mmCIF file of C-alpha atoms and ligand atoms in Angstrom:
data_model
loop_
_atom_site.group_PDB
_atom_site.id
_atom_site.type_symbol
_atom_site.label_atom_id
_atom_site.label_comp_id
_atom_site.label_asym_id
_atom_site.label_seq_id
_atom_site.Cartn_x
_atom_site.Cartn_y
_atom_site.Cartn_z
ATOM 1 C CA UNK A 164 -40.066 -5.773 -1.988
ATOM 2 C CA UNK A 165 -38.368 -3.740 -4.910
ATOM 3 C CA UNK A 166 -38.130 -5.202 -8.135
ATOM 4 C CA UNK A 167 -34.178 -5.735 -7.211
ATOM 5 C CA UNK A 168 -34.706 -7.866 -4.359
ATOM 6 C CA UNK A 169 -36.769 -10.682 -6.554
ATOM 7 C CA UNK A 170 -34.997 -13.936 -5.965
ATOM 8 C CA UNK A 171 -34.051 -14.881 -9.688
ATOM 9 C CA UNK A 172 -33.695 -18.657 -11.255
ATOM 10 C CA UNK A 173 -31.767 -21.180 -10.052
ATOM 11 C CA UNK A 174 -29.178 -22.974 -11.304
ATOM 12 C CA UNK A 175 -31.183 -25.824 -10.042
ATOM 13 C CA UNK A 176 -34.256 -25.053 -12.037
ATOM 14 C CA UNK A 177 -32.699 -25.678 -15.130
ATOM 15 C CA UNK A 178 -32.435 -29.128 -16.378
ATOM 16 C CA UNK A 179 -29.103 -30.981 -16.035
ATOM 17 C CA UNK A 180 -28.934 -32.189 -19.407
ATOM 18 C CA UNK A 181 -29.688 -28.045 -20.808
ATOM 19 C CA UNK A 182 -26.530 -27.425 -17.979
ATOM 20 C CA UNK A 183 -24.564 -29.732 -19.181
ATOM 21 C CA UNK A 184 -24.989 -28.870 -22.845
ATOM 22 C CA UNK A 185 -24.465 -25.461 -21.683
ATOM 23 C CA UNK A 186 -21.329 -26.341 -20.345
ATOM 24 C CA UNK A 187 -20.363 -28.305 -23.176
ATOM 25 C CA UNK A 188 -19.912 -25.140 -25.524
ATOM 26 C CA UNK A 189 -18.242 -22.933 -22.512
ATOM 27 C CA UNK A 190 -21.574 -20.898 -21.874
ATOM 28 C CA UNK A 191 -23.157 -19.812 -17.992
ATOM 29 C CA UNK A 192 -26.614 -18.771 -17.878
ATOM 30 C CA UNK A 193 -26.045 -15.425 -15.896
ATOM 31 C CA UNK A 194 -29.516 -15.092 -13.285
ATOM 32 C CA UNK A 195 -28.035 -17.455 -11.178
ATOM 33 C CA UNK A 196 -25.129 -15.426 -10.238
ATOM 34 C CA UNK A 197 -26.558 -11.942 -11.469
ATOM 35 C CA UNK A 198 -27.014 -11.146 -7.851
ATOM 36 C CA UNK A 199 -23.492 -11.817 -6.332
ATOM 37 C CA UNK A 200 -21.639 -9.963 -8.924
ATOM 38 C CA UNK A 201 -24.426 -7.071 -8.606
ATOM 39 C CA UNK A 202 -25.139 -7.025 -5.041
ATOM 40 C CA UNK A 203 -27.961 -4.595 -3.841
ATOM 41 C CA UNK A 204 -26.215 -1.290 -2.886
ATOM 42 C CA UNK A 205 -22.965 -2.527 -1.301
ATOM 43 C CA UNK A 206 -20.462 -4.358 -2.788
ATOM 44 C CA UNK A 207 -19.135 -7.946 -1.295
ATOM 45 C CA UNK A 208 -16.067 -7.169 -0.178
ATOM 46 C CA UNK A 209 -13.701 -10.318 0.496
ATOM 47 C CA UNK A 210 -11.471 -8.162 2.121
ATOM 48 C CA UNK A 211 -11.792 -8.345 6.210
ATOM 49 C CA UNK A 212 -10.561 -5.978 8.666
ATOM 50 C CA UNK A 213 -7.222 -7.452 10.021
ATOM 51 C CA UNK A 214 -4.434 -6.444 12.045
ATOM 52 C CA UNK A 215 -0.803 -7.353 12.056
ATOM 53 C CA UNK A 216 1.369 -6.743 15.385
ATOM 54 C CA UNK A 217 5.465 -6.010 14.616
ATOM 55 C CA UNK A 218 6.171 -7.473 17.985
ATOM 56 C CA UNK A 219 4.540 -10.520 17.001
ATOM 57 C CA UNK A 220 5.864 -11.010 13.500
ATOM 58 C CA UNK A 221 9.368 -9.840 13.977
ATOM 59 C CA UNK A 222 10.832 -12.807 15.372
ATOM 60 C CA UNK A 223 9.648 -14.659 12.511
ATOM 61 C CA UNK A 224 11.144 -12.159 10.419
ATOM 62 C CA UNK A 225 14.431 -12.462 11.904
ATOM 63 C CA UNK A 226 14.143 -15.970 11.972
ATOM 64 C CA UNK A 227 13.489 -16.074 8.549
ATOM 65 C CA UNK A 228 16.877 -14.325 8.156
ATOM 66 C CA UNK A 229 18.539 -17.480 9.649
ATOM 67 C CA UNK A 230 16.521 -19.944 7.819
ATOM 68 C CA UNK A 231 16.746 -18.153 4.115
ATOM 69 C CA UNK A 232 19.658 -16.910 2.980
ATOM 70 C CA UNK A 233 19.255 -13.677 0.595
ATOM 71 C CA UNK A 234 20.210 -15.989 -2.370
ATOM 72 C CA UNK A 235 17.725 -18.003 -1.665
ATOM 73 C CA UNK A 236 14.942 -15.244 -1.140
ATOM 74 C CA UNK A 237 15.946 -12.479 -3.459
ATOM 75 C CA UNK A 238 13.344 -10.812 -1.475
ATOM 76 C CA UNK A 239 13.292 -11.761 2.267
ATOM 77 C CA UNK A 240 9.742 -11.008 2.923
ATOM 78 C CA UNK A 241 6.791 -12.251 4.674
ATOM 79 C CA UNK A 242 3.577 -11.334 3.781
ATOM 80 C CA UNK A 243 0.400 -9.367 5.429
ATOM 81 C CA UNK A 244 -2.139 -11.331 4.203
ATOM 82 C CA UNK A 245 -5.648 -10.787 4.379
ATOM 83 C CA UNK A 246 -7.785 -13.905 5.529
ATOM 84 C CA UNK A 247 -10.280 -12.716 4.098
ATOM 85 C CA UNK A 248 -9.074 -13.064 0.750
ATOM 86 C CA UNK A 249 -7.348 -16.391 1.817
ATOM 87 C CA UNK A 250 -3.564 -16.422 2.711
ATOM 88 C CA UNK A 251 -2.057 -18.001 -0.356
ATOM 89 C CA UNK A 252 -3.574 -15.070 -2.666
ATOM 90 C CA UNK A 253 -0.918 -12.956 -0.874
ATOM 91 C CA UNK A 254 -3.155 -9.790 -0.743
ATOM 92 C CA UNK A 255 -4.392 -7.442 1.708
ATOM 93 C CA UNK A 256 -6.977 -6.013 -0.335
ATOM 94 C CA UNK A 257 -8.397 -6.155 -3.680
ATOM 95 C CA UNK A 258 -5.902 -4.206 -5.381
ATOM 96 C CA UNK A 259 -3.372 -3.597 -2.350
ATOM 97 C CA UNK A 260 0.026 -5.986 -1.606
ATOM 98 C CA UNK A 261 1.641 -5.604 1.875
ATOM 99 C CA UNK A 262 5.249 -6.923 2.962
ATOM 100 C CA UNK A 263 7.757 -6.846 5.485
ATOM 101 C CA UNK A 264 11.024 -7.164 4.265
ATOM 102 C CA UNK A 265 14.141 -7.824 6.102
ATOM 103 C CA UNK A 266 17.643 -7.470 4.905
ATOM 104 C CA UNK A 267 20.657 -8.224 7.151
ATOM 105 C CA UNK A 268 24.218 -6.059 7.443
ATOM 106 C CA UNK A 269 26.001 -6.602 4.352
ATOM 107 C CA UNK A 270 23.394 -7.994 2.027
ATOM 108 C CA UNK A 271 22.141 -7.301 -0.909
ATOM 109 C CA UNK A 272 18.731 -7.611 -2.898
ATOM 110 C CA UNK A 273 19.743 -7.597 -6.461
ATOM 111 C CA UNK A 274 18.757 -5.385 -9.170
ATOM 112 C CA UNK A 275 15.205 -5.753 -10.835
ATOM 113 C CA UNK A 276 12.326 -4.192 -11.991
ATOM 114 C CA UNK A 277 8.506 -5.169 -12.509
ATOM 115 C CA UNK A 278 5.569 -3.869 -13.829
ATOM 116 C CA UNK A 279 3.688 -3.458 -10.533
ATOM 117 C CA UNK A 280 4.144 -0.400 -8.875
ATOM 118 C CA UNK A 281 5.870 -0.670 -5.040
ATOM 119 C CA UNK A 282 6.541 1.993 -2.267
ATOM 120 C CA UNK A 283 8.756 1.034 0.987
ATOM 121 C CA UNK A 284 7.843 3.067 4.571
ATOM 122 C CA UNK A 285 10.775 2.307 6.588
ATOM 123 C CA UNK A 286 9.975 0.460 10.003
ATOM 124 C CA UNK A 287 13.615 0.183 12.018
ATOM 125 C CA UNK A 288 16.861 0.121 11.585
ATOM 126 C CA UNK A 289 19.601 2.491 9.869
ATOM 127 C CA UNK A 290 22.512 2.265 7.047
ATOM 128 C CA UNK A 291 20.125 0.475 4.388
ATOM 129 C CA UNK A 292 19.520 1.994 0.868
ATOM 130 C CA UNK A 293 17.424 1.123 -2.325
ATOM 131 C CA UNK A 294 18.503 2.467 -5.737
ATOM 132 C CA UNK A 295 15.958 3.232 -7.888
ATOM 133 C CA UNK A 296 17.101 3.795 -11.665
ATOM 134 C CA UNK A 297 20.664 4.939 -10.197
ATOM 135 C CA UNK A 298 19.523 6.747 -7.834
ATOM 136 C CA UNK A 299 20.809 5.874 -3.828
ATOM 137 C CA UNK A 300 17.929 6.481 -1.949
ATOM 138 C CA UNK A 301 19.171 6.096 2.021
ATOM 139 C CA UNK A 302 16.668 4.329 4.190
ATOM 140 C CA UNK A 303 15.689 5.881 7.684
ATOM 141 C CA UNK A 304 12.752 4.999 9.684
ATOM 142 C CA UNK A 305 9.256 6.272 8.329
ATOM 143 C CA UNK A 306 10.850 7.506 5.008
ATOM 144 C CA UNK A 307 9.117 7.007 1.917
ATOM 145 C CA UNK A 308 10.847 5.602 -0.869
ATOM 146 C CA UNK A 309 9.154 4.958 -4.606
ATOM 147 C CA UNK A 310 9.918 2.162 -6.681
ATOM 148 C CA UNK A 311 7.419 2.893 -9.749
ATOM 149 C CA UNK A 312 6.677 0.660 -12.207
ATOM 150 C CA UNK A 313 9.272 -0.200 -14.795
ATOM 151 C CA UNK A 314 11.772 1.476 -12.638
ATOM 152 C CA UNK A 315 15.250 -1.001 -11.637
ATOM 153 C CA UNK A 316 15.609 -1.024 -8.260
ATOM 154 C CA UNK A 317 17.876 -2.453 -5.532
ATOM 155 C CA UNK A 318 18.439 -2.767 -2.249
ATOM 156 C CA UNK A 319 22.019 -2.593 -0.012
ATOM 157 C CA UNK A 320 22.485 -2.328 3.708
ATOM 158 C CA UNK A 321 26.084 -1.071 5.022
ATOM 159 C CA UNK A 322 25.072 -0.294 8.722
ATOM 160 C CA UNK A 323 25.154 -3.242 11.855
ATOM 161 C CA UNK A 324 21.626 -3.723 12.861
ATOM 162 C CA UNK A 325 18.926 -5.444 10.449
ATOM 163 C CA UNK A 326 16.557 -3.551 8.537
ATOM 164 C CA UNK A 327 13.235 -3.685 8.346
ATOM 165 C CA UNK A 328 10.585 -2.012 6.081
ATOM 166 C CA UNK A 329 6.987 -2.217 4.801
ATOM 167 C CA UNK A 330 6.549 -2.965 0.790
ATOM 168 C CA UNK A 331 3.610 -1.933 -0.248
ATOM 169 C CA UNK A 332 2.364 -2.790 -4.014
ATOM 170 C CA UNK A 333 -0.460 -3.288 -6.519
ATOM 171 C CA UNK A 334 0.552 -6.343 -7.359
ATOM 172 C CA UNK A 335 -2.898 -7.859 -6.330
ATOM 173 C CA UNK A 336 -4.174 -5.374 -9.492
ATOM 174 C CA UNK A 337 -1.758 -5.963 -11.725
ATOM 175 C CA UNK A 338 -1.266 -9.446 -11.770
ATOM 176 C CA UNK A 339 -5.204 -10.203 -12.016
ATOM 177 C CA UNK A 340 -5.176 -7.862 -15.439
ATOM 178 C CA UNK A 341 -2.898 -10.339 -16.316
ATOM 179 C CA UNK A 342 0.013 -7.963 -16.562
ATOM 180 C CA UNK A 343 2.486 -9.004 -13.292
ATOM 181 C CA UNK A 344 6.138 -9.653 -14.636
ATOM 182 C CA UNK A 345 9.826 -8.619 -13.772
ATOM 183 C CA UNK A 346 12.956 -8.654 -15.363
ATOM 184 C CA UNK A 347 16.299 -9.423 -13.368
ATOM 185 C CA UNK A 348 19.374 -6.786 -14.176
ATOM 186 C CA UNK A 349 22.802 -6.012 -13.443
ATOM 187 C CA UNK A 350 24.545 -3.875 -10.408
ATOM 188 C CA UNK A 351 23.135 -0.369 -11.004
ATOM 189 C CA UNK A 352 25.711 2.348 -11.544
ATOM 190 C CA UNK A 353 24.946 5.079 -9.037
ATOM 191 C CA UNK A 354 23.592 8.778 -11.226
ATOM 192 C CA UNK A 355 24.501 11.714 -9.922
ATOM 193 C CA UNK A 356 21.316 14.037 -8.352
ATOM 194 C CA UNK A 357 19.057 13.229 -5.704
ATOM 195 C CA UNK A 358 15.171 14.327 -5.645
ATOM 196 C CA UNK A 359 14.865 14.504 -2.477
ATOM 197 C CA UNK A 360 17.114 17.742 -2.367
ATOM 198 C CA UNK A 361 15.992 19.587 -5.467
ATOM 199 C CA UNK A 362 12.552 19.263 -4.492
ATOM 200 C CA UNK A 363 13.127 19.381 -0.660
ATOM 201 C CA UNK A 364 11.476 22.610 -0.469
ATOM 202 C CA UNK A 365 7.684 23.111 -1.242
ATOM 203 C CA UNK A 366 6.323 25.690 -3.898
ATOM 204 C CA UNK A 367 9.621 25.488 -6.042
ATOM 205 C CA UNK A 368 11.088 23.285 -8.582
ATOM 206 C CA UNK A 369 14.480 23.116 -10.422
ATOM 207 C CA UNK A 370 13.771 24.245 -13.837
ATOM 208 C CA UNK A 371 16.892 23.713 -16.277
ATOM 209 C CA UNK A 372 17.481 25.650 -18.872
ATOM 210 C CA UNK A 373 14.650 23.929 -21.234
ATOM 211 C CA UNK A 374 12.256 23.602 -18.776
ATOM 212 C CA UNK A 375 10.906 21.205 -16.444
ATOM 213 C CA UNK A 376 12.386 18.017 -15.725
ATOM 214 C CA UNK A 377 9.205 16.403 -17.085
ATOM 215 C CA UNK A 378 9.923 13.242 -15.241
ATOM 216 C CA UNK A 379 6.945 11.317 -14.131
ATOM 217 C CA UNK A 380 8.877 10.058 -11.023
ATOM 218 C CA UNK A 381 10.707 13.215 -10.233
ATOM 219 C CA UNK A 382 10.966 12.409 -6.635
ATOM 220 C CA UNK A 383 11.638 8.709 -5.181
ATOM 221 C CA UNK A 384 12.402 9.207 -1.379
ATOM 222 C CA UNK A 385 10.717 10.969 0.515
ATOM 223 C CA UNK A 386 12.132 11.785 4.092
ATOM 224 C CA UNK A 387 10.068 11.270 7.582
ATOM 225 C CA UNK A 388 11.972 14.691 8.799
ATOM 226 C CA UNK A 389 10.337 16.742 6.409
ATOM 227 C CA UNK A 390 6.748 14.869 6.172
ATOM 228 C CA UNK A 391 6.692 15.497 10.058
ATOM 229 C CA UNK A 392 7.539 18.707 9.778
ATOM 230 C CA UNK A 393 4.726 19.374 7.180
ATOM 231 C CA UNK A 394 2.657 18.110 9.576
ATOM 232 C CA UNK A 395 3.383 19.593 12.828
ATOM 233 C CA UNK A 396 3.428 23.241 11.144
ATOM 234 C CA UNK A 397 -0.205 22.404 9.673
ATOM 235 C CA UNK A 398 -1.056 21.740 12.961
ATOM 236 C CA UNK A 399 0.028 24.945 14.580
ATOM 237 C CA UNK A 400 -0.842 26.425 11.795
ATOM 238 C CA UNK A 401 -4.707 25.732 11.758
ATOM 239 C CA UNK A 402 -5.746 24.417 15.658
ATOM 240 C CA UNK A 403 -9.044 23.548 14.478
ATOM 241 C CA UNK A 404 -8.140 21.574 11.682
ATOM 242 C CA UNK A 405 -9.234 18.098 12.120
ATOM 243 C CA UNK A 406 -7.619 16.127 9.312
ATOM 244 C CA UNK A 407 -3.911 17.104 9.753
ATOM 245 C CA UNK A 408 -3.017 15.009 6.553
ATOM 246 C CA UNK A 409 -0.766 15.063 3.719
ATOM 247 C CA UNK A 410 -0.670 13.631 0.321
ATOM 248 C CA UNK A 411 2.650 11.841 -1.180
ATOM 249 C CA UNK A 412 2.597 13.708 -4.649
ATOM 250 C CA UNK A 413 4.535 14.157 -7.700
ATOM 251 C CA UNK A 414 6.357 17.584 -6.563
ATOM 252 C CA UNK A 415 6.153 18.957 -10.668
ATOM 253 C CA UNK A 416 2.468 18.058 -10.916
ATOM 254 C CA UNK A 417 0.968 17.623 -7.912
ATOM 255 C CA UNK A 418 -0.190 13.939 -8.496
ATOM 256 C CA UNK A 419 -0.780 10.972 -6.367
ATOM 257 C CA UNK A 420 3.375 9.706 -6.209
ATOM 258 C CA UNK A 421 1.930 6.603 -8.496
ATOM 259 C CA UNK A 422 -0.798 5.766 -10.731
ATOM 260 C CA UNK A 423 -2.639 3.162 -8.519
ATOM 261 C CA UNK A 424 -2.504 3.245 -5.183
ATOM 262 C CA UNK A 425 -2.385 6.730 -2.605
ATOM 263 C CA UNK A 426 0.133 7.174 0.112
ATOM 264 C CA UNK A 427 -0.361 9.609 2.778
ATOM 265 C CA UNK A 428 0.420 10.775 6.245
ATOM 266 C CA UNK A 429 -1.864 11.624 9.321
ATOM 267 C CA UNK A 430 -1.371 13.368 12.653
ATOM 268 C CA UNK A 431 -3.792 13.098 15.194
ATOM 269 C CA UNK A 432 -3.384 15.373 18.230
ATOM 270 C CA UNK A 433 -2.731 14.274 21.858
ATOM 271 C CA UNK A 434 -5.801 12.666 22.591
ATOM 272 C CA UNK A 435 -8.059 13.430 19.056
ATOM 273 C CA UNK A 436 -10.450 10.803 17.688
ATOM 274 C CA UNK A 437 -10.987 11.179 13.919
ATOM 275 C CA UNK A 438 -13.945 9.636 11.842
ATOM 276 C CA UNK A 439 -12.841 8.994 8.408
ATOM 277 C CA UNK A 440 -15.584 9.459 6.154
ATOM 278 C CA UNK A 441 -17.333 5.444 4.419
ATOM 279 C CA UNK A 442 -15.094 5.675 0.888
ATOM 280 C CA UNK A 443 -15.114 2.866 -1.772
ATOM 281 C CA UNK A 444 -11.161 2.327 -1.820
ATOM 282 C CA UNK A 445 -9.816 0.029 0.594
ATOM 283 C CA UNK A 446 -6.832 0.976 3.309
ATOM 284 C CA UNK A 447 -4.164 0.311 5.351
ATOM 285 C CA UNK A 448 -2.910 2.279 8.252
ATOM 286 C CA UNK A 449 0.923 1.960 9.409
ATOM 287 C CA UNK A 450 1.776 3.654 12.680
ATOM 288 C CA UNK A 451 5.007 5.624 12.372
ATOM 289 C CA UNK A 452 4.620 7.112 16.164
ATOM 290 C CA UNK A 453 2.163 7.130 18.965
ATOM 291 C CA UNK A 454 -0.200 4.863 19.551
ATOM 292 C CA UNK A 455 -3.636 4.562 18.080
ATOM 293 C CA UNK A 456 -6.731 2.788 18.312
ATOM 294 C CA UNK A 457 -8.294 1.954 14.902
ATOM 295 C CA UNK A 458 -12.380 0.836 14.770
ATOM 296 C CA UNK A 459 -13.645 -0.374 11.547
ATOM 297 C CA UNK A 460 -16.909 -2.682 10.658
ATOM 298 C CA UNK A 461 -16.915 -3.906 14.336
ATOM 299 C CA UNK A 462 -13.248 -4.658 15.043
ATOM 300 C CA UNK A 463 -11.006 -2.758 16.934
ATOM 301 C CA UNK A 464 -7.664 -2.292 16.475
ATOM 302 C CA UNK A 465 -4.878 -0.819 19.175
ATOM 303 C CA UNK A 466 -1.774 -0.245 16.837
ATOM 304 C CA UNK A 467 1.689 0.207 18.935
ATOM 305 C CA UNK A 468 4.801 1.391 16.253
ATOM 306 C CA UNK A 469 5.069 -0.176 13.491
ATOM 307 C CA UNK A 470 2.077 -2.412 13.600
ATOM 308 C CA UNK A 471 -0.372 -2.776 10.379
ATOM 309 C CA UNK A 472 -3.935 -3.323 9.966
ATOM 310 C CA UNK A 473 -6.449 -2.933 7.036
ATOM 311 C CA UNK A 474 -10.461 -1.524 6.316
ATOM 312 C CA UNK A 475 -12.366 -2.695 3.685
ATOM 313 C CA UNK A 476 -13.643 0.264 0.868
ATOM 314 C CA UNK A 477 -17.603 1.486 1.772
ATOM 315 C CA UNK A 478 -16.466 1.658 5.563
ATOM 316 C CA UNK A 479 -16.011 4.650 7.921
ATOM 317 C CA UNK A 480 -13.049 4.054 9.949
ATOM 318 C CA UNK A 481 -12.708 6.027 13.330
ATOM 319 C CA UNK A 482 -9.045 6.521 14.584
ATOM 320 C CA UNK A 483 -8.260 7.729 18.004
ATOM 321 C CA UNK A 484 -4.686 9.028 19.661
ATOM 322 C CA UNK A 485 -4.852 6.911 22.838
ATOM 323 C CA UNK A 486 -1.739 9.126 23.692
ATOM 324 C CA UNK A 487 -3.268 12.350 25.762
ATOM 325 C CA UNK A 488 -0.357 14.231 25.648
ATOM 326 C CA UNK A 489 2.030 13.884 22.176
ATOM 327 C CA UNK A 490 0.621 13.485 18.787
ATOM 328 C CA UNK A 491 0.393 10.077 16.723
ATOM 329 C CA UNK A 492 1.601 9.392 13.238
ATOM 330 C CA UNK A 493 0.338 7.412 10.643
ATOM 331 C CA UNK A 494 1.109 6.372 7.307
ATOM 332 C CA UNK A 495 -1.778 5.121 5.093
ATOM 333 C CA UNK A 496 -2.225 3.358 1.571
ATOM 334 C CA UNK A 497 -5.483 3.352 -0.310
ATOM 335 C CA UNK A 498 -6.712 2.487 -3.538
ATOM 336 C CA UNK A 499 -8.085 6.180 -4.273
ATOM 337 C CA UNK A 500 -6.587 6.859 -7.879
ATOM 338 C CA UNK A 501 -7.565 4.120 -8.910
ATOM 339 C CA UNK A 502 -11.322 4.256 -8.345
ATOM 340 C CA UNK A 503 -10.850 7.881 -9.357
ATOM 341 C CA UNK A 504 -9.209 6.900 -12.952
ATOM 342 C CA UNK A 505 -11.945 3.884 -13.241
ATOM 343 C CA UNK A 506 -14.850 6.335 -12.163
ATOM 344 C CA UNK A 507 -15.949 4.551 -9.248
ATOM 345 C CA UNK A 508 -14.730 6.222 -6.330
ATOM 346 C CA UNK A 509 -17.094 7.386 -3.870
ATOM 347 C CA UNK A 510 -17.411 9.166 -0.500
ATOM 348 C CA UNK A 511 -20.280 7.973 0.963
ATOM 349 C CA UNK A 512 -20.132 10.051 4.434
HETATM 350 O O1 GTQ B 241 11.687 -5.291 -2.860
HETATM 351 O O2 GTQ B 241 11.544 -5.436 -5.005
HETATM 352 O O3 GTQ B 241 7.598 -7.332 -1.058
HETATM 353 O O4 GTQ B 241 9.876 -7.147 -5.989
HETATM 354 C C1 GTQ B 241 7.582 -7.988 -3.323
HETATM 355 C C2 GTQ B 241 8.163 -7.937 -4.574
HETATM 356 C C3 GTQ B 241 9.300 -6.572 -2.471
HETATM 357 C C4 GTQ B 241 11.130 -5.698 -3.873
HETATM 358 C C5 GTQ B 241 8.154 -7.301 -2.288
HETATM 359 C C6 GTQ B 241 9.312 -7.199 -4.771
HETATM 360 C C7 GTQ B 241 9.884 -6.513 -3.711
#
């Protein structure tokens, strides 16, 4: 036995009326509950592998869209929650919020902005947009589309069908540092200039007159054409490339698109199985196209389109094309910046 597995005092041992006195002046003897917030080597992770099916939820989704009308919802969403965690805290990991959101033909999601920092991956449907700080973003399935913090944003749908996509946010994060809070706004006035086009081609940037743009957001949609593309010409490119993965970035700088969370996009080939190395951030895998099977910490996972499903951080996670002949797609959310900005990210193997 090492000196960090001795079993330490008990709140027991101590006398009630020292506990209560304790108590009385808003003070906690720490050895009692030194060892749960410093566990031995691994951290306690509330956060449990879980899946979500699309099939399964989507009726409630729609149905949701008959029961709650947008006025009533601002936000018609229903949430992946993590049991683990329990339901009503709304997360799916520590740090990471996840969301379907439906919005019918001809509604509208007004104008707001918050300080939690959201991306939408579109799931189905076509003719929806979200403006971010004036500019129209158009939705089409597996785009990317930022909504940053601070930023006004808004969503409008002028096609037939409804339209469904994935929110993903910090919120979790932000609203335990106590800092979770939006303000409502008015009918954003469409800017000219989209990002999407004057960064739609790798290795170059605009550069006006003076210089860079310098925005921090300089690119808020970012389309599922050209992502694919990326990867299917890394994969020609290099055959015996195993991760066949790219990173959502600022196009000026080359950062993570936001501060907090990672987004990023995997190919497997027909029939690869990938091991993704034990990391402390926590994830979530989307499936875009293909099918996949996903084995984390004992569960198993088959993910058709569009279904969800989360890892704990300080796991290796082992994904597998169960398609032999055409590649699978996935889009994934971690927590990497942020254990790299707080100094605690590791890659354990
Ligand atoms: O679309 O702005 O899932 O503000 C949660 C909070 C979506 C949104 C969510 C939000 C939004």
């Amino acid at each position: 036995m090492t000196d960090s597995d001795q079993p330490l005092g008990r709140l027991e041992d101590l006398p009630q009326d020292y506990r209560d006195e304790l108590t009385k002046q808003n003070l906690v003897p720490l050895w009692p509950s030194l060892r749960g917030v410093l566990p031995p080597k691994v951290p306690t992770r509330q956060t449990k592998p879980t899946f979500w099916s699309y099939q399964s939820l989507k009726p409630l989704l729609l149905q949701a869209g008959e029961l709650t009308p947008i006025e009533k919802a601002e936000r018609r969403v229903l949430v992946l929650a993590n049991p683990g965690h329990g339901l009503e805290k709304m997360q799916a990991s520590a740090a990471i919020y996840l969301g379907m959101q439906l919005l019918l033909p001809g509604e509208w999601a007004p104008s707001h902005r918050h300080t939690p920092n959201a991306v939408r991956m579109v799931v189905e449907g076509e003719g929806a947009w979200t403006t971010v700080d004036g500019e129209k973003c158009p939705m089409s399935r597996g785009d990317l589309i930022l909504t940053p913090t601070g930023l006004w944003h808004e969503h409008g749908h002028d096609g037939d069908q409804p339209v469904v996509w994935l929110d993903v946010l910090d919120l979790p994060l932000v609203y335990y540092m106590e800092a979770s809070y939006h303000i409502n706004g008015e009918r954003q006035t469409q800017v000219p200039g989209r990002g999407d086009r004057a960064y739609a081609r790798g290795g170059v940037v605009p550069t006006p007159v003076f210089g860079r743009s310098g925005k921090r957001y300089p690119m808020l949609r970012y389309p599922w054409v050209d992502a694919r593309a990326a990867l299917e010409a890394l994969a020609e490119d290099q055959p015996d490339l195993d991760a066949v993965q790219i990173t959502y970035v600022n196009p000026e700088t080359g950062d993570d698109a936001e501060n907090i969370l990672g987004f990023y996009a995997l190919m497997l080939r027909p029939g690869q199985t990938l091991r993704l190395p034990a990391r402390s951030p926590a994830q979530v895998f989307h499936l875009i196209e293909g099918g996949v099977e996903v084995q984390v910490f004992g569960s198993s996972f088959t993910l058709a389109e569009a279904d969800t499903c989360c890892a704990p951080g300080y796991e290796a996670v082992t994904l597998s094309n169960r398609l032999p002949d055409r590649p699978s797609f996935i889009f994934i959310a971690d927590e990497s910046p942020l254990h790299r900005k707080l100094g605690v990210y590791e890659n354990r193997g």
